[in-house]
Structure formats: C-alpha cells, structure tokens
XYZ file of C-alpha atoms in Angstrom:
648
model
C 0.000 0.000 0.000
C 1.277 3.470 -0.913
C 0.603 6.580 1.190
C 0.620 10.042 -0.427
C 1.440 13.277 1.388
C 2.362 16.857 0.564
C 5.955 17.945 1.113
C 6.765 19.375 4.533
C 6.797 23.014 3.475
C 3.375 22.663 1.818
C 1.715 20.326 4.333
C -0.483 23.157 5.653
C -1.489 24.487 2.262
C -4.853 26.233 2.296
C -5.458 25.717 -1.383
C -4.705 22.065 -2.163
C -4.630 18.702 -0.420
C -3.742 15.173 -1.505
C -5.770 12.090 -0.615
C -3.450 9.715 1.186
C -4.866 6.512 -0.261
C -5.346 7.455 -3.914
C -2.943 10.324 -4.561
C -5.746 12.526 -5.892
C -4.931 16.236 -5.615
C -8.000 18.186 -4.489
C -8.850 21.853 -4.032
C -9.166 22.737 -0.362
C -9.503 26.522 -0.538
C -10.637 29.365 -2.738
C -8.488 30.042 -5.786
C -8.044 33.430 -7.426
C -6.169 33.803 -10.688
C -5.747 37.519 -10.047
C -3.909 36.774 -6.787
C -1.766 33.810 -7.873
C -1.591 32.088 -11.226
C 0.754 29.143 -10.601
C 1.115 26.708 -7.702
C 3.992 24.255 -7.362
C 4.367 21.696 -4.582
C 5.912 18.244 -4.019
C 3.890 15.065 -3.444
C 5.646 12.219 -1.618
C 4.636 8.573 -2.145
C 5.751 6.218 0.644
C 5.292 2.443 0.831
C 4.927 0.354 3.976
C 8.595 -0.468 3.931
C 9.509 3.195 4.243
C 10.751 3.629 0.683
C 9.558 6.857 -0.916
C 9.684 8.889 -4.080
C 8.779 12.499 -4.819
C 7.032 14.154 -7.747
C 6.596 17.872 -8.330
C 3.060 18.999 -9.117
C 2.603 22.236 -11.028
C -0.901 23.685 -11.274
C -1.539 26.527 -13.700
C -4.803 28.331 -13.025
C -6.985 29.319 -15.944
C -8.581 32.723 -15.676
C -12.359 33.047 -15.872
C -14.377 36.210 -16.303
C -15.255 36.631 -12.639
C -14.640 40.378 -12.370
C -16.675 43.095 -14.100
C -14.899 46.274 -15.157
C -15.229 49.379 -13.002
C -14.663 53.080 -13.562
C -12.436 55.137 -11.329
C -13.148 57.933 -11.135
C -16.749 57.774 -12.232
C -17.169 61.503 -12.866
C -15.137 63.653 -15.251
C -15.322 67.427 -15.756
C -13.711 69.275 -18.664
C -13.848 72.935 -19.635
C -13.481 73.823 -23.325
C -13.072 77.313 -24.672
C -15.344 77.911 -27.562
C -13.590 77.629 -30.897
C -10.447 75.921 -29.565
C -11.429 72.239 -29.993
C -9.385 70.253 -32.545
C -10.804 66.951 -33.938
C -7.464 65.139 -33.663
C -6.928 65.947 -29.987
C -8.762 64.114 -27.243
C -10.539 66.406 -24.832
C -10.937 63.832 -22.060
C -10.332 60.139 -21.395
C -12.355 57.867 -19.169
C -10.557 55.022 -17.412
C -11.931 51.615 -16.539
C -10.089 48.675 -15.058
C -10.629 44.912 -14.970
C -8.298 42.574 -13.032
C -9.057 39.653 -15.341
C -6.519 38.701 -17.989
C -6.538 38.129 -21.704
C -9.733 38.921 -23.515
C -11.579 39.063 -20.196
C -9.505 42.099 -19.290
C -9.778 43.806 -22.700
C -12.120 46.795 -22.363
C -14.413 48.448 -24.852
C -15.930 51.902 -24.268
C -19.121 53.345 -25.684
C -21.101 56.585 -25.253
C -24.566 55.425 -24.244
C -26.316 58.727 -23.467
C -26.010 62.484 -23.991
C -24.591 62.362 -27.507
C -27.789 62.346 -29.506
C -26.477 65.043 -31.840
C -23.266 63.141 -32.478
C -21.163 66.006 -31.239
C -18.585 63.637 -29.721
C -16.962 60.333 -30.541
C -15.062 57.874 -28.339
C -12.125 55.633 -29.119
C -13.530 52.246 -28.100
C -10.234 50.725 -26.989
C -8.727 53.686 -25.105
C -11.733 55.603 -23.770
C -10.498 58.880 -25.296
C -13.278 61.300 -26.230
C -12.926 63.639 -29.212
C -15.032 66.505 -30.539
C -16.365 65.324 -33.864
C -18.095 68.622 -34.794
C -15.942 71.462 -33.446
C -17.603 74.058 -35.690
C -20.921 73.470 -33.967
C -19.469 73.569 -30.462
C -20.778 76.927 -29.253
C -22.394 78.426 -26.264
C -25.091 79.875 -28.571
C -25.907 77.040 -30.903
C -28.770 75.720 -28.832
C -31.931 77.366 -27.645
C -32.354 78.944 -24.274
C -33.915 75.746 -22.968
C -30.551 73.933 -23.279
C -28.429 76.549 -21.552
C -27.185 76.269 -18.039
C -26.832 79.801 -16.637
C -24.331 80.640 -13.975
C -24.333 84.010 -12.270
C -20.918 85.339 -11.328
C -19.901 88.416 -9.421
C -17.156 89.485 -11.823
C -19.064 92.668 -12.457
C -16.097 94.500 -13.881
C -16.580 92.447 -17.061
C -20.107 91.188 -17.334
C -23.173 91.003 -15.274
C -24.147 87.613 -16.693
C -22.629 84.995 -18.955
C -23.950 81.646 -20.321
C -22.113 78.290 -20.419
C -23.240 75.291 -22.478
C -22.733 71.931 -20.716
C -22.731 68.455 -22.256
C -23.478 65.488 -20.048
C -22.294 62.132 -21.487
C -22.774 58.659 -20.063
C -20.046 56.165 -21.015
C -20.208 52.394 -20.516
C -17.348 49.899 -20.483
C -17.607 46.183 -21.294
C -14.925 43.497 -21.060
C -14.206 40.823 -23.653
C -16.412 38.332 -21.854
C -19.477 40.572 -22.065
C -19.516 41.842 -18.474
C -20.441 45.523 -18.182
C -19.442 47.918 -15.442
C -22.267 48.175 -12.907
C -22.113 51.983 -13.069
C -21.433 54.125 -16.109
C -19.006 57.000 -16.122
C -20.389 60.544 -16.287
C -18.566 63.140 -18.367
C -19.438 66.837 -18.042
C -18.015 69.033 -20.803
C -18.422 72.760 -20.236
C -18.057 74.981 -23.312
C -16.810 78.375 -22.172
C -17.452 81.525 -24.132
C -14.189 83.364 -24.853
C -15.693 86.451 -23.236
C -16.342 84.672 -19.943
C -13.983 84.803 -16.988
C -14.000 81.063 -16.118
C -10.523 79.541 -15.868
C -9.502 77.385 -18.807
C -6.476 75.081 -18.796
C -3.866 75.367 -21.463
C -4.478 71.724 -22.329
C -7.479 69.497 -21.877
C -5.154 66.636 -20.898
C -1.695 66.629 -19.382
C 0.713 63.682 -19.338
C 3.668 63.276 -17.002
C 5.873 60.393 -15.924
C 7.814 59.751 -12.742
C 10.114 56.970 -11.559
C 8.762 54.852 -8.771
C 11.923 55.282 -6.674
C 11.787 59.088 -6.333
C 11.601 60.659 -2.910
C 8.503 62.120 -1.402
C 8.005 65.711 -2.537
C 9.622 65.277 -5.946
C 8.251 67.648 -8.573
C 6.512 66.078 -11.558
C 5.148 68.934 -13.656
C 2.635 71.745 -13.604
C -0.796 72.568 -14.963
C -1.834 76.083 -15.944
C -5.239 77.659 -16.285
C -5.913 81.214 -17.422
C -8.785 83.606 -17.004
C -9.300 85.986 -19.903
C -12.025 88.469 -20.617
C -12.014 90.680 -23.677
C -15.058 92.549 -22.550
C -17.100 90.725 -25.128
C -20.683 90.201 -24.010
C -23.881 89.079 -25.448
C -25.908 92.084 -26.662
C -28.451 91.859 -23.935
C -25.833 92.172 -21.154
C -23.940 95.289 -20.028
C -20.171 95.052 -19.585
C -17.245 97.131 -18.414
C -13.964 97.012 -20.312
C -11.068 95.500 -18.298
C -8.013 97.376 -17.218
C -4.457 96.038 -16.792
C -4.889 95.914 -13.044
C -8.053 93.875 -13.184
C -6.552 91.442 -15.719
C -3.537 90.760 -13.496
C -5.731 90.231 -10.475
C -7.891 87.752 -12.399
C -4.901 85.701 -13.504
C -3.553 85.492 -10.003
C -6.901 84.457 -8.591
C -6.872 80.859 -10.018
C -6.683 78.121 -7.392
C -5.853 74.464 -8.173
C -6.998 71.244 -6.520
C -7.212 67.490 -7.205
C -10.796 66.429 -6.753
C -10.701 62.753 -7.844
C -8.522 59.990 -9.229
C -6.043 59.713 -6.351
C -7.577 57.604 -3.563
C -4.146 56.749 -2.087
C -3.090 60.439 -1.949
C 0.027 59.733 -3.974
C 0.236 63.250 -5.396
C -0.369 66.831 -4.344
C -0.834 70.070 -6.258
C 0.250 73.523 -5.233
C -2.817 75.657 -4.666
C -1.354 78.740 -6.349
C 1.183 77.518 -8.917
C -0.417 74.253 -10.062
C 2.855 72.384 -9.575
C 2.405 68.649 -9.025
C 4.557 66.709 -6.539
C 4.695 63.239 -5.049
C 2.951 63.107 -1.695
C 4.075 59.585 -0.714
C 6.345 56.800 -1.893
C 5.360 55.246 -5.198
C 5.224 51.608 -6.265
C 4.873 50.693 -9.915
C 3.861 47.146 -8.984
C 0.857 48.464 -7.040
C -0.243 51.134 -9.500
C 1.218 51.755 -12.933
C -0.571 55.013 -13.667
C -2.901 57.537 -12.105
C -5.557 59.631 -13.827
C -6.086 62.829 -11.852
C -9.016 65.159 -12.301
C -7.803 68.680 -11.548
C -10.052 71.626 -10.795
C -9.193 75.281 -11.371
C -11.295 77.753 -9.401
C -11.502 81.481 -9.958
C -13.617 84.388 -8.781
C -16.189 85.024 -6.121
C -18.685 83.594 -6.570
C -16.367 80.984 -8.109
C -16.232 79.688 -11.637
C -14.483 76.473 -12.531
C -12.250 74.861 -15.107
C -11.356 71.172 -15.403
C -8.562 69.098 -16.870
C -7.117 65.589 -16.624
C -3.579 64.654 -15.680
C -2.249 61.214 -16.537
C 0.816 60.330 -14.480
C 2.675 57.207 -15.554
C 4.674 55.637 -12.728
C 7.802 54.261 -14.370
C 9.162 50.945 -13.237
C 12.657 50.575 -11.820
C 14.349 47.282 -11.062
C 13.492 47.214 -7.383
C 12.237 43.619 -7.362
C 14.203 40.495 -8.146
C 12.854 37.179 -9.431
C 11.198 35.029 -6.784
C 10.684 31.264 -6.543
C 7.953 29.714 -4.414
C 10.586 27.891 -2.351
C 14.344 27.743 -2.023
C 14.577 24.090 -3.057
C 12.525 21.408 -4.743
C 12.938 17.666 -4.998
C 11.951 15.816 -8.150
C 12.099 12.129 -9.064
C 13.164 11.127 -12.556
C 13.273 7.546 -13.899
C 16.687 6.613 -15.167
C 15.223 5.797 -18.594
C 13.700 9.277 -19.013
C 13.699 10.445 -22.616
C 16.222 12.990 -23.762
C 14.855 16.433 -24.555
C 11.581 15.916 -22.660
C 11.016 18.476 -19.851
C 11.684 17.004 -16.425
C 10.776 20.144 -14.512
C 9.446 23.576 -15.407
C 10.925 26.277 -13.225
C 8.833 29.374 -12.673
C 10.156 32.547 -11.096
C 8.004 35.654 -10.823
C 9.332 39.183 -11.034
C 6.926 41.933 -10.036
C 8.708 44.448 -12.206
C 7.623 45.081 -15.763
C 9.318 45.287 -19.125
C 12.989 44.387 -19.144
C 13.098 44.634 -15.373
C 10.621 41.784 -15.143
C 11.918 39.665 -18.046
C 13.344 36.523 -16.408
C 15.993 34.263 -17.913
C 17.256 30.995 -16.462
C 20.623 29.292 -16.281
C 21.749 26.056 -14.670
C 24.831 24.948 -12.789
C 25.371 21.284 -11.922
C 27.186 19.431 -9.202
C 30.689 18.174 -10.051
C 30.672 15.170 -12.338
C 27.321 15.928 -13.943
C 28.266 18.892 -16.107
C 26.275 18.898 -19.309
C 23.929 16.154 -18.155
C 21.071 18.609 -17.649
C 20.230 21.625 -19.801
C 17.675 24.391 -19.334
C 15.699 26.528 -21.728
C 16.784 30.068 -20.746
C 13.351 31.553 -21.446
C 10.917 28.792 -20.508
C 12.842 27.350 -17.552
C 12.334 23.764 -18.768
C 15.010 21.350 -17.530
C 15.778 18.463 -19.893
C 18.346 15.685 -20.235
C 21.158 15.824 -22.757
C 22.365 12.273 -22.095
C 20.903 9.236 -20.292
C 20.799 8.837 -16.536
C 22.130 5.737 -14.791
C 20.814 4.925 -11.342
C 23.544 2.361 -10.778
C 26.184 5.082 -11.252
C 24.577 8.084 -9.517
C 21.328 8.083 -7.569
C 21.114 11.803 -6.815
C 22.025 15.042 -8.576
C 22.030 18.557 -7.142
C 21.368 21.439 -9.513
C 21.380 25.171 -8.848
C 18.954 27.077 -11.038
C 19.485 30.831 -11.272
C 16.744 33.187 -12.431
C 17.931 36.660 -13.445
C 16.008 39.656 -14.712
C 17.218 42.014 -17.440
C 17.355 45.139 -15.318
C 20.404 47.333 -14.841
C 21.897 46.125 -12.624
C 20.183 42.723 -12.859
C 18.699 40.958 -9.867
C 18.660 37.198 -9.405
C 17.417 34.351 -7.221
C 18.536 30.736 -6.857
C 16.574 27.512 -6.637
C 18.186 24.223 -5.629
C 16.771 21.309 -7.603
C 17.476 17.889 -6.088
C 17.044 15.238 -8.772
C 16.456 11.765 -7.362
C 17.041 9.139 -10.022
C 14.443 6.382 -9.902
C 15.633 2.891 -10.593
C 14.009 1.075 -13.499
C 14.419 -2.572 -14.325
C 17.188 -2.089 -16.842
C 19.549 -4.719 -15.439
C 18.737 -8.451 -15.632
C 19.926 -10.843 -12.930
C 23.419 -12.280 -13.405
C 24.630 -15.551 -11.905
C 27.991 -15.681 -10.223
C 28.779 -18.625 -12.503
C 27.201 -19.792 -15.695
C 27.627 -23.445 -14.637
C 27.694 -25.108 -11.239
C 28.913 -28.662 -10.559
C 28.212 -30.721 -7.448
C 28.676 -34.370 -6.451
C 26.376 -35.938 -3.864
C 26.045 -39.383 -2.370
C 23.051 -41.326 -3.472
C 22.355 -41.952 0.188
C 21.769 -38.225 0.803
C 18.606 -37.861 2.878
C 15.511 -36.295 1.337
C 15.199 -32.513 1.942
C 18.958 -32.131 2.262
C 20.430 -28.975 0.733
C 22.526 -29.717 -2.332
C 23.992 -26.414 -3.563
C 23.148 -22.715 -3.462
C 22.902 -20.904 -6.768
C 23.330 -17.152 -6.432
C 22.247 -14.442 -8.853
C 22.689 -10.713 -8.353
C 20.801 -7.762 -9.857
C 22.282 -4.266 -9.980
C 18.828 -2.694 -9.729
C 17.160 -1.897 -6.417
C 13.919 -2.668 -4.648
C 11.571 -5.028 -6.427
C 13.678 -4.712 -9.545
C 16.477 -6.546 -7.722
C 14.349 -8.860 -5.592
C 14.808 -12.463 -6.772
C 12.549 -15.441 -6.192
C 13.507 -19.115 -6.604
C 11.120 -21.774 -7.866
C 10.951 -24.881 -9.974
C 10.429 -25.133 -13.688
C 8.106 -25.544 -15.503
C 5.572 -23.098 -14.099
C 4.377 -19.934 -15.795
C 4.356 -17.922 -12.606
C 7.852 -18.806 -11.404
C 10.671 -16.323 -11.395
C 13.534 -18.701 -10.633
C 13.032 -22.044 -12.295
C 14.770 -25.378 -12.334
C 14.617 -27.695 -15.307
C 16.549 -30.515 -16.977
C 17.668 -30.395 -20.544
C 16.915 -34.093 -20.988
C 14.143 -34.812 -18.560
C 11.609 -32.300 -17.286
C 10.779 -34.732 -14.506
C 13.889 -33.534 -12.706
C 11.585 -31.226 -10.796
C 10.298 -34.321 -9.010
C 13.820 -35.044 -7.778
C 15.058 -31.536 -6.970
C 13.516 -28.405 -5.578
C 14.754 -24.914 -4.785
C 13.995 -22.660 -1.852
C 12.255 -19.563 -3.291
C 14.174 -16.905 -1.395
C 17.661 -18.320 -0.882
C 18.278 -20.234 -4.099
C 19.321 -23.382 -2.227
C 18.838 -26.514 -4.331
C 17.489 -29.360 -2.215
C 16.562 -33.022 -2.631
C 12.889 -33.802 -2.932
C 13.160 -37.547 -3.634
C 15.778 -40.220 -2.817
C 18.559 -40.686 -5.337
C 19.617 -43.995 -6.817
C 22.907 -43.973 -8.614
C 22.197 -47.371 -10.084
C 19.163 -45.859 -11.842
C 20.702 -42.506 -12.812
C 24.081 -41.126 -11.948
C 23.988 -37.649 -13.517
C 21.530 -34.775 -13.726
C 21.846 -31.587 -15.771
C 19.433 -28.934 -14.608
C 18.848 -25.282 -15.480
C 18.247 -22.565 -12.940
C 16.392 -19.497 -14.235
C 16.673 -16.408 -12.041
C 14.023 -13.705 -12.595
C 13.603 -10.384 -10.823
C 10.298 -8.899 -9.713
C 10.459 -5.870 -11.983
C 7.981 -5.061 -14.689
C 8.791 -6.290 -17.224
C 10.777 -8.991 -15.514
C 14.416 -9.712 -16.329
C 15.940 -13.180 -16.115
C 19.147 -15.190 -16.451
C 19.930 -18.920 -16.698
C 22.670 -21.098 -15.216
C 23.375 -24.848 -15.489
C 23.773 -27.127 -12.500
C 25.439 -30.515 -13.116
C 24.673 -32.964 -10.302
C 26.806 -36.135 -10.192
C 25.426 -38.933 -7.996
C 28.143 -40.806 -6.077
C 27.833 -44.468 -5.170
C 26.940 -45.633 -1.687
C 26.920 -49.273 -0.369
C 23.169 -49.475 -0.579
C 22.835 -52.863 -2.438
C 23.269 -56.470 -1.112
C 25.175 -59.044 -3.144
C 22.928 -61.366 -5.093
C 23.626 -64.897 -6.350
C 22.933 -65.544 -9.958
C 20.726 -68.527 -9.107
C 18.485 -69.398 -6.250
C 19.934 -72.964 -6.065
C 22.995 -74.844 -7.276
C 23.402 -78.631 -7.796
C 26.786 -80.295 -8.214
C 27.677 -84.044 -8.466
C 31.024 -85.447 -7.618
C 32.370 -88.977 -7.384
C 33.302 -89.914 -3.895
C 36.735 -91.033 -4.807
C 37.788 -87.685 -6.289
C 41.127 -86.432 -5.066
C 41.455 -83.434 -2.826
C 41.326 -80.114 -4.635
C 38.951 -81.264 -7.310
C 36.630 -78.480 -8.452
C 33.077 -79.440 -7.652
C 31.292 -76.436 -9.166
C 31.068 -72.709 -9.402
C 28.749 -70.211 -7.696
C 28.413 -66.568 -8.734
C 27.062 -63.452 -6.980
C 26.895 -59.819 -8.160
C 26.635 -56.411 -6.496
C 25.573 -53.298 -8.534
C 27.568 -51.003 -6.278
C 30.833 -49.583 -7.538
C 34.432 -50.308 -6.656
C 34.932 -51.377 -3.067
C 31.199 -51.226 -2.455
C 30.744 -53.949 -5.062
C 33.859 -56.067 -4.298
C 32.749 -59.556 -3.066
C 34.307 -62.248 -0.852
C 32.957 -65.798 -0.611
C 32.904 -68.047 2.408
C 31.172 -71.191 3.748
C 29.494 -71.047 7.135
C 29.779 -72.802 9.309
C 33.202 -73.916 8.211
C 33.244 -77.317 6.573
C 36.290 -79.568 6.307
C 34.928 -81.372 3.281
C 34.671 -78.296 1.015
C 36.517 -75.099 0.485
C 35.734 -72.000 -1.606
C 38.209 -69.529 -2.943
C 37.099 -66.176 -1.510
C 38.573 -64.060 -4.290
C 38.519 -66.404 -7.257
C 37.095 -64.797 -10.294
C 35.137 -67.946 -11.013
C 34.126 -68.373 -7.378
C 34.849 -72.151 -7.529
C 33.711 -74.594 -4.846
C 36.470 -77.185 -4.296
C 36.116 -80.769 -2.971
C 38.541 -81.054 -0.173
C 37.944 -84.336 1.681
C 34.893 -86.577 1.810
C 34.505 -90.361 2.245
C 31.203 -92.040 1.564
C 31.921 -94.562 4.214
C 31.998 -91.901 6.873
C 28.917 -89.948 5.861
C 26.054 -90.910 3.675
C 25.196 -87.330 3.049
C 26.295 -83.808 3.725
C 23.536 -81.353 4.627
C 23.209 -77.617 5.233
C 26.369 -76.388 3.688
C 26.053 -72.509 3.585
C 27.614 -70.556 0.796
C 28.114 -66.867 1.621
C 29.082 -63.994 -0.694
C 29.898 -60.978 1.394
C 30.701 -57.284 0.672
C 33.934 -56.045 2.074
C 32.077 -53.444 4.178
C 29.629 -55.936 5.603
C 26.650 -56.466 3.287
C 26.170 -60.123 2.314
C 23.984 -62.785 0.683
C 23.580 -66.358 1.946
C 22.524 -69.669 0.387
C 22.172 -73.208 1.925
C 23.958 -76.229 0.406
C 22.466 -79.694 0.934
C 24.348 -82.847 -0.313
C 23.682 -86.617 -0.176
C 25.958 -89.454 -1.224
C 25.253 -92.298 -3.479
C 27.798 -92.429 -6.126
C 27.567 -88.654 -6.511
C 27.560 -85.796 -4.007
C 24.651 -83.403 -4.360
C 25.069 -79.784 -3.221
C 22.439 -77.090 -3.189
C 22.835 -73.383 -2.459
C 19.655 -71.523 -1.899
C-alpha cells in the first residue's frame, strides 16, 4: 500500500490537499487567478517499507471572467473654450479597469447617453473622447432651454454669462461581455471666450515619474488662465477690463485634485499648479494615475477642469522570486532525452525588461552537461541518459535573473532523485555449477546454493527461486533431458538453495543436468539462466545377489582333494569397493573349500569319504561385501555315487 502526502513546506497548504490513499490532488480553498496564477508543490509517495519517491506537481490556473470592469473615477469634468477644440486631440479620457486577464480584461468603451447630436466620438479601446463637430461647439448654438446659466460676481466684465454643458454617459464592457455596474459621467463645459471662467492650457496633461523618487519630488505643472475681452452678449452690459483687473484675475486661479487619487500619492500647489509626489510610489501596485484637476476662480467661483495622466515608471526594485528555495523531483533513469523534467517558474513583479526573467543552470561536479535548461521557458531536460547504478542523486542550482540594470537574481536548488528502473537483468555468479552428492543423501537435504545478483534496487532486484516448468515462477529449475527432474530436486524460493525432494539412486541414474532461471520482480521482468550438473556418487546401498536361487553339483566320492566341484556366482551393482565380493562357507566345513577371491568363485572338494557320511547337509555358501553387506545360500548334499550340493 502506498501513502501520499504533501511535502513538509506545503503540508499546511490552504489551497490544495492530496488524498493519502489514492494520490488525488483536491482543491481545499478558494483560488483566485488575479492573486496567484501558478502553484507548485511536491507530493511524496511512501510504501509500507519506508521507501519513498517524490514528484513535483505544477498547477496553472486558468482565468475566468469573474470580475466586471469598473470606472475610477466615475465623474469627469472638462472645460473647453469655444472655438479651440481640434478633432485630432482628445478632450478627455475615461478610465476603466478589470483585473481579469486576456480577452476578459480587454475593455471596450461606448457613449450610451447624452450624444444624440453626435457632437462627440469615443475611441472604443482607449476611452479617449474627441469633438467630432468642433464648428458646432458653441455656447449659442442651442436654444435657451438647453443653456445652463451661472451668475458670477465678476461685475467689472459682465453682469451675466452663459455656459453650455454636455453630459455624457459612457459604458465599459470586457471581452467576456460583463459591463461595469455603473457608467461614467462626463461633463463638458463649453466656455465663451468672453467669460472669466478659468480654462487650462491643455485638456489633458501627461507626465511620468520613476517609482523610486523621494517624497516631494516635482513632476510637472498645470496652468489655467482667465481671460475676458469685454465681449458680451448684446443683452448684457459690460465694463472694459483694465491692466490691473486682468492681473488680479490671472492670479486668482486656485488648483486642486478632486478625484482619481484615492491613495493620496500626489499633491498640487494651490497657487502655482505644480504637481509633486505626496508619498512613496510603487509601480507594482499602480502603474498610472488619472487625476481630475479643478481650477477655481472668482467670487462667486467659476471652474475649469482638466485631466492629468501620471505614468509611474518601473525601476528594477524587485528580483525574481521562486515559491521555495529548493525542490525535490524524481526522474526515472530511462527518461527520454529532450523531454522536460521540470518547469521552473520565477516571478518578477517588475515590468518590461526589469521583469523579463531568464534561467541558467549549474550542476554538481561530475554531472556537467547532463542537464540543460531553456533560458526563457525554464524547462530542464536531459542531454544524455541517466544511470541509477552510477549516480542516484544530482544537485542542480537554477538561477533566475532579470534584465534590469543592474540585474537581480534568485537561486533555486533542484534535487534530482534518479528512480531505478528494471534495466539490469539478474546475473549468476557462474554460468555453470557442478556438485557431487552421495546417493544416500537424505531427502530434503540442501545440495547447492545458486546465487544471482541484480544491480537494480527494490523489487527490480528482488529475486525469487522456484521450480520449472511453471508460468508464474521467477527462478526455475529444469533438466535439458528430462523435465521430470523437478520431481527429484527443488529450490527454496528466497535463498536459491537446491534441495533433494526424492531419494537418489545412482544405479538408476548417476547424472543430472538442470537449469536454474533467475528472474527479478520488476515489470517487465528480467531473467538469467545457469546450469547445474549434479553427479550422484555411489553408496553401499545394495546387497550381493547370487545368480541362481539354487545350485546342484555331483562329484564322485573317490575324487582327489582339490577337485573343483562347481562354481557359484554373486553380483553387487555397487561400484568399486562397495561392489567387491568375498565368498565363504558357514559354518566352516572340512569337506569343502571355496576360494574367496577367485574370479570364477569355484567350490572345491577337499575331503569326503562315503563310508563316513552318507550325506552332507546344510552347507552354507556366503558372498559378502567387504564393508559388511552379504547374501547367503544353503547347500544340501547326499551321497550315493555322486555328491549333491544345493545353495539356496
């Protein structure tokens, strides 16, 4: 049984968990692509024996359209002096944002109300608004019902002036079809040249500032002017300005930021309109700010509006970052060359060149050039094969560097654990074994141990010993000539000891040639074969045996001493001294003698007179083995003219 766990540094992850019994990786917490796009963590598989292996899991989140766009600010105010609008210049830009990525973060703007006459047009991708009919943009082109009248107290010029105001509603929609819950409102005030309302030199200002500047650093300035030529509408009375009054009007403009800066990053000088940083900046938090600036003049006041876009420029104040300082990956030793083994991912919060990460690899001594890395993708691959039997572990140092000046870098230690695969078959210490055993060896006695070794590890090197033939055996024993050898010999499955299953009999068979097949437990299994030659040695396990059950000899009673009466013969299938025979007569008999070592085993008449005995009975002929085994027959004789002898 295998148990799966997360690596120690990720064991308390709030986002993912692994099921211990199945290895399934499950979501355990809320995921947000906008917060983190990639997760990497190790999963450890451990068996009951304590052996373990590690795999790196990399999860790349896919963004969904879960955020609608929003406007900030929602309200925009712009003052335009009559007759100064140019079709090619944007008079105002609305700004929406969407934290989603790709097409879900691509915004499209549209004027949805207040532009019935088609006086304005909007660039759908940027939100910039242009005057499409500048010739018709006048404070007097509409009837009195469309005028908004503001009474001012600048009596030295006019008692009353009119200002035409356009109120536009702008919507923004992302690429997934989600629309901002609230539209932006744009108020465009067309100012008569004769009026004393402040008007900025530009409808939009653009500045840039580095994110590492100190607090209070100047950025730029906006300028609004108040002019009055004394021109009035016919129905109003006016007083021509003097130099003193003109100077006092110009110096009466006051500046303020009324929206677009919720973090109070910038400040504006009330009198001069100079813009400065009010706090420390961070490009990674906010890349640009769109300020709405108000110019106020007079009492009662009149107003002018402009927009200031401040781009916060990135500096290389952030280095690449890895999720951890080290990772451990397991790679089988037969991994293919050129196939990614691990994909490194370092994040750099900076942008542009400062955030462009490149990777390089340094290896431990002895493994130079074994691993290579794609400098842009961070994919580690093999350039030549691994060999578990040579090196089981490699340590790599992966360096991620950005392209800033000076560059910043971070290191990741990659521990590569080489997994053994069954690429080495078992090998016997000898291709042929020879052993001699006595035929009297007891059953179940151990005969010889055959030993095979496997350079692999674990199950790939674990050998089992069994008899052949059997389809499910991994070490098998068989005879070239007789498959029934398995009835005579067996083998212990774990040790490889050959043992005797059935009694031997040299007289039946004195030599066995068997094959031992050693197989490992890998998948697929590897195997090797060795021969075992078993020679059966003789033991004195057979009694002598006479060639006949009885012998009859006749002899004349007057034969001289030493006359051959007859010949008896016994055999013993044992070898050499075990089969060497000696003959004797028991009890001893003075009438007959037998040559104990005579090749013919002759029985000789020694002395017998008919007058003394009518018959001779119970003469025993014995053939005995040197080491004590014997056969016995009885000789019975009677006298007439012939002597009759019988050995049984």
